[in-house]
Amino acid sequence: MKKQNNPAAPKNIDDEFSKIFPQRLMELLNEPSNHDAIIWLPHGKAFLIIDCKKFSSKVLPKYFRKTKYASFTRKLNRWNFSRVVQGPNL
Protein backbone atom coordinates (compact mmCIF):
# COMPACT_ATOMS: atom_id res chain seq x y z
CA MET A 1 0.00 0.00 0.00
CA LYS A 2 1.35 3.41 -0.96
CA LYS A 3 1.46 6.18 1.61
CA GLN A 4 -0.66 9.14 0.57
CA ASN A 5 0.41 12.69 1.27
CA ASN A 6 -2.26 14.71 2.95
CA PRO A 7 -1.27 18.38 3.35
CA ALA A 8 -3.98 18.82 6.00
CA ALA A 9 -2.60 16.00 8.15
CA PRO A 10 -0.52 16.98 11.17
CA LYS A 11 3.21 16.92 10.62
CA ASN A 12 5.12 13.93 11.90
CA ILE A 13 7.77 15.06 14.38
CA ASP A 14 10.24 12.56 12.89
CA ASP A 15 9.79 14.17 9.46
CA GLU A 16 10.67 17.54 10.97
CA PHE A 17 13.78 16.17 12.65
CA SER A 18 14.94 14.41 9.48
CA LYS A 19 15.81 17.75 7.90
CA ILE A 20 19.46 18.69 7.95
CA PHE A 21 20.69 21.43 10.28
CA PRO A 22 20.84 24.29 7.74
CA GLN A 23 17.25 23.60 6.65
CA ARG A 24 15.97 23.79 10.21
CA LEU A 25 18.09 26.88 10.88
CA MET A 26 16.58 28.65 7.86
CA GLU A 27 13.07 27.72 9.00
CA LEU A 28 13.56 29.10 12.47
CA LEU A 29 15.20 32.27 11.15
CA ASN A 30 12.34 32.90 8.73
CA GLU A 31 9.59 32.29 11.29
CA PRO A 32 8.26 35.69 12.47
CA SER A 33 7.24 34.33 15.89
CA ASN A 34 10.94 33.70 16.64
CA HIS A 35 12.08 37.25 15.89
CA ASP A 36 12.04 38.25 19.54
CA ALA A 37 14.84 35.71 20.12
CA ILE A 38 16.75 35.49 16.80
CA ILE A 39 16.83 37.71 13.70
CA TRP A 40 18.59 38.17 10.40
CA LEU A 41 20.87 41.20 10.28
CA PRO A 42 19.84 43.80 7.66
CA HIS A 43 22.46 42.74 5.08
CA GLY A 44 21.18 39.13 5.24
CA LYS A 45 24.63 37.57 5.64
CA ALA A 46 24.42 36.87 9.37
CA PHE A 47 21.93 36.38 12.16
CA LEU A 48 21.86 37.61 15.74
CA ILE A 49 20.53 35.81 18.80
CA ILE A 50 18.86 38.61 20.73
CA ASP A 51 17.69 36.65 23.78
CA CYS A 52 19.71 33.52 24.51
CA LYS A 53 17.37 32.29 27.29
CA LYS A 54 14.24 32.69 25.20
CA PHE A 55 16.00 31.14 22.20
CA SER A 56 16.99 28.10 24.28
CA SER A 57 13.65 27.63 26.00
CA LYS A 58 11.15 28.56 23.26
CA VAL A 59 12.80 28.26 19.84
CA LEU A 60 15.28 25.37 20.05
CA PRO A 61 12.72 22.79 21.30
CA LYS A 62 10.51 23.49 18.27
CA TYR A 63 13.27 22.71 15.76
CA PHE A 64 15.89 20.50 17.41
CA ARG A 65 16.05 17.45 19.67
CA LYS A 66 18.98 18.87 21.63
CA THR A 67 17.75 22.05 23.24
CA LYS A 68 20.90 23.30 24.92
CA TYR A 69 22.46 26.48 23.59
CA ALA A 70 25.93 24.91 23.76
CA SER A 71 24.77 22.03 21.53
CA PHE A 72 23.38 24.53 19.02
CA THR A 73 26.66 26.47 18.89
CA ARG A 74 28.65 23.25 18.45
CA LYS A 75 26.39 22.36 15.54
CA LEU A 76 26.99 25.80 14.00
CA ASN A 77 30.73 25.23 14.30
CA ARG A 78 30.46 21.76 12.77
CA TRP A 79 28.71 23.31 9.74
CA ASN A 80 31.53 25.89 9.44
CA PHE A 81 29.56 28.90 10.59
CA SER A 82 31.79 31.54 12.12
CA ARG A 83 31.11 33.92 14.97
CA VAL A 84 31.28 37.63 14.16
CA VAL A 85 31.81 39.93 17.14
CA GLN A 86 32.84 43.11 15.34
CA GLY A 87 33.28 44.61 11.91
CA PRO A 88 31.08 45.41 8.91
CA ASN A 89 29.14 42.13 9.05
CA LEU A 90 27.76 42.90 12.49
GROMACS .gro file of C-alpha atoms in nm:
model
   90
    1MET     CA    1   0.000   0.000   0.000
    2LYS     CA    2   0.135   0.341  -0.096
    3LYS     CA    3   0.146   0.618   0.161
    4GLN     CA    4  -0.066   0.914   0.057
    5ASN     CA    5   0.041   1.269   0.127
    6ASN     CA    6  -0.226   1.471   0.295
    7PRO     CA    7  -0.127   1.838   0.335
    8ALA     CA    8  -0.398   1.882   0.600
    9ALA     CA    9  -0.260   1.600   0.815
   10PRO     CA   10  -0.052   1.698   1.117
   11LYS     CA   11   0.321   1.692   1.062
   12ASN     CA   12   0.512   1.393   1.190
   13ILE     CA   13   0.777   1.506   1.438
   14ASP     CA   14   1.024   1.256   1.289
   15ASP     CA   15   0.979   1.417   0.946
   16GLU     CA   16   1.067   1.754   1.097
   17PHE     CA   17   1.378   1.617   1.265
   18SER     CA   18   1.494   1.441   0.948
   19LYS     CA   19   1.581   1.775   0.790
   20ILE     CA   20   1.946   1.869   0.795
   21PHE     CA   21   2.069   2.143   1.028
   22PRO     CA   22   2.084   2.429   0.774
   23GLN     CA   23   1.725   2.360   0.665
   24ARG     CA   24   1.597   2.379   1.021
   25LEU     CA   25   1.809   2.688   1.088
   26MET     CA   26   1.658   2.865   0.786
   27GLU     CA   27   1.307   2.772   0.900
   28LEU     CA   28   1.356   2.910   1.247
   29LEU     CA   29   1.520   3.227   1.115
   30ASN     CA   30   1.234   3.290   0.873
   31GLU     CA   31   0.959   3.229   1.129
   32PRO     CA   32   0.826   3.569   1.247
   33SER     CA   33   0.724   3.433   1.589
   34ASN     CA   34   1.094   3.370   1.664
   35HIS     CA   35   1.208   3.725   1.589
   36ASP     CA   36   1.204   3.825   1.954
   37ALA     CA   37   1.484   3.571   2.012
   38ILE     CA   38   1.675   3.549   1.680
   39ILE     CA   39   1.683   3.771   1.370
   40TRP     CA   40   1.859   3.817   1.040
   41LEU     CA   41   2.087   4.120   1.028
   42PRO     CA   42   1.984   4.380   0.766
   43HIS     CA   43   2.246   4.274   0.508
   44GLY     CA   44   2.118   3.913   0.524
   45LYS     CA   45   2.463   3.757   0.564
   46ALA     CA   46   2.442   3.687   0.937
   47PHE     CA   47   2.193   3.638   1.216
   48LEU     CA   48   2.186   3.761   1.574
   49ILE     CA   49   2.053   3.581   1.880
   50ILE     CA   50   1.886   3.861   2.073
   51ASP     CA   51   1.769   3.665   2.378
   52CYS     CA   52   1.971   3.352   2.451
   53LYS     CA   53   1.737   3.229   2.729
   54LYS     CA   54   1.424   3.269   2.520
   55PHE     CA   55   1.600   3.114   2.220
   56SER     CA   56   1.699   2.810   2.428
   57SER     CA   57   1.365   2.763   2.600
   58LYS     CA   58   1.115   2.856   2.326
   59VAL     CA   59   1.280   2.826   1.984
   60LEU     CA   60   1.528   2.537   2.005
   61PRO     CA   61   1.272   2.279   2.130
   62LYS     CA   62   1.051   2.349   1.827
   63TYR     CA   63   1.327   2.271   1.576
   64PHE     CA   64   1.589   2.050   1.741
   65ARG     CA   65   1.605   1.745   1.967
   66LYS     CA   66   1.898   1.887   2.163
   67THR     CA   67   1.775   2.205   2.324
   68LYS     CA   68   2.090   2.330   2.492
   69TYR     CA   69   2.246   2.648   2.359
   70ALA     CA   70   2.593   2.491   2.376
   71SER     CA   71   2.477   2.203   2.153
   72PHE     CA   72   2.338   2.453   1.902
   73THR     CA   73   2.666   2.647   1.889
   74ARG     CA   74   2.865   2.325   1.845
   75LYS     CA   75   2.639   2.236   1.554
   76LEU     CA   76   2.699   2.580   1.400
   77ASN     CA   77   3.073   2.523   1.430
   78ARG     CA   78   3.046   2.176   1.277
   79TRP     CA   79   2.871   2.331   0.974
   80ASN     CA   80   3.153   2.589   0.944
   81PHE     CA   81   2.956   2.890   1.059
   82SER     CA   82   3.179   3.154   1.212
   83ARG     CA   83   3.111   3.392   1.497
   84VAL     CA   84   3.128   3.763   1.416
   85VAL     CA   85   3.181   3.993   1.714
   86GLN     CA   86   3.284   4.311   1.534
   87GLY     CA   87   3.328   4.461   1.191
   88PRO     CA   88   3.108   4.541   0.891
   89ASN     CA   89   2.914   4.213   0.905
   90LEU     CA   90   2.776   4.290   1.249
   0.00000   0.00000   0.00000
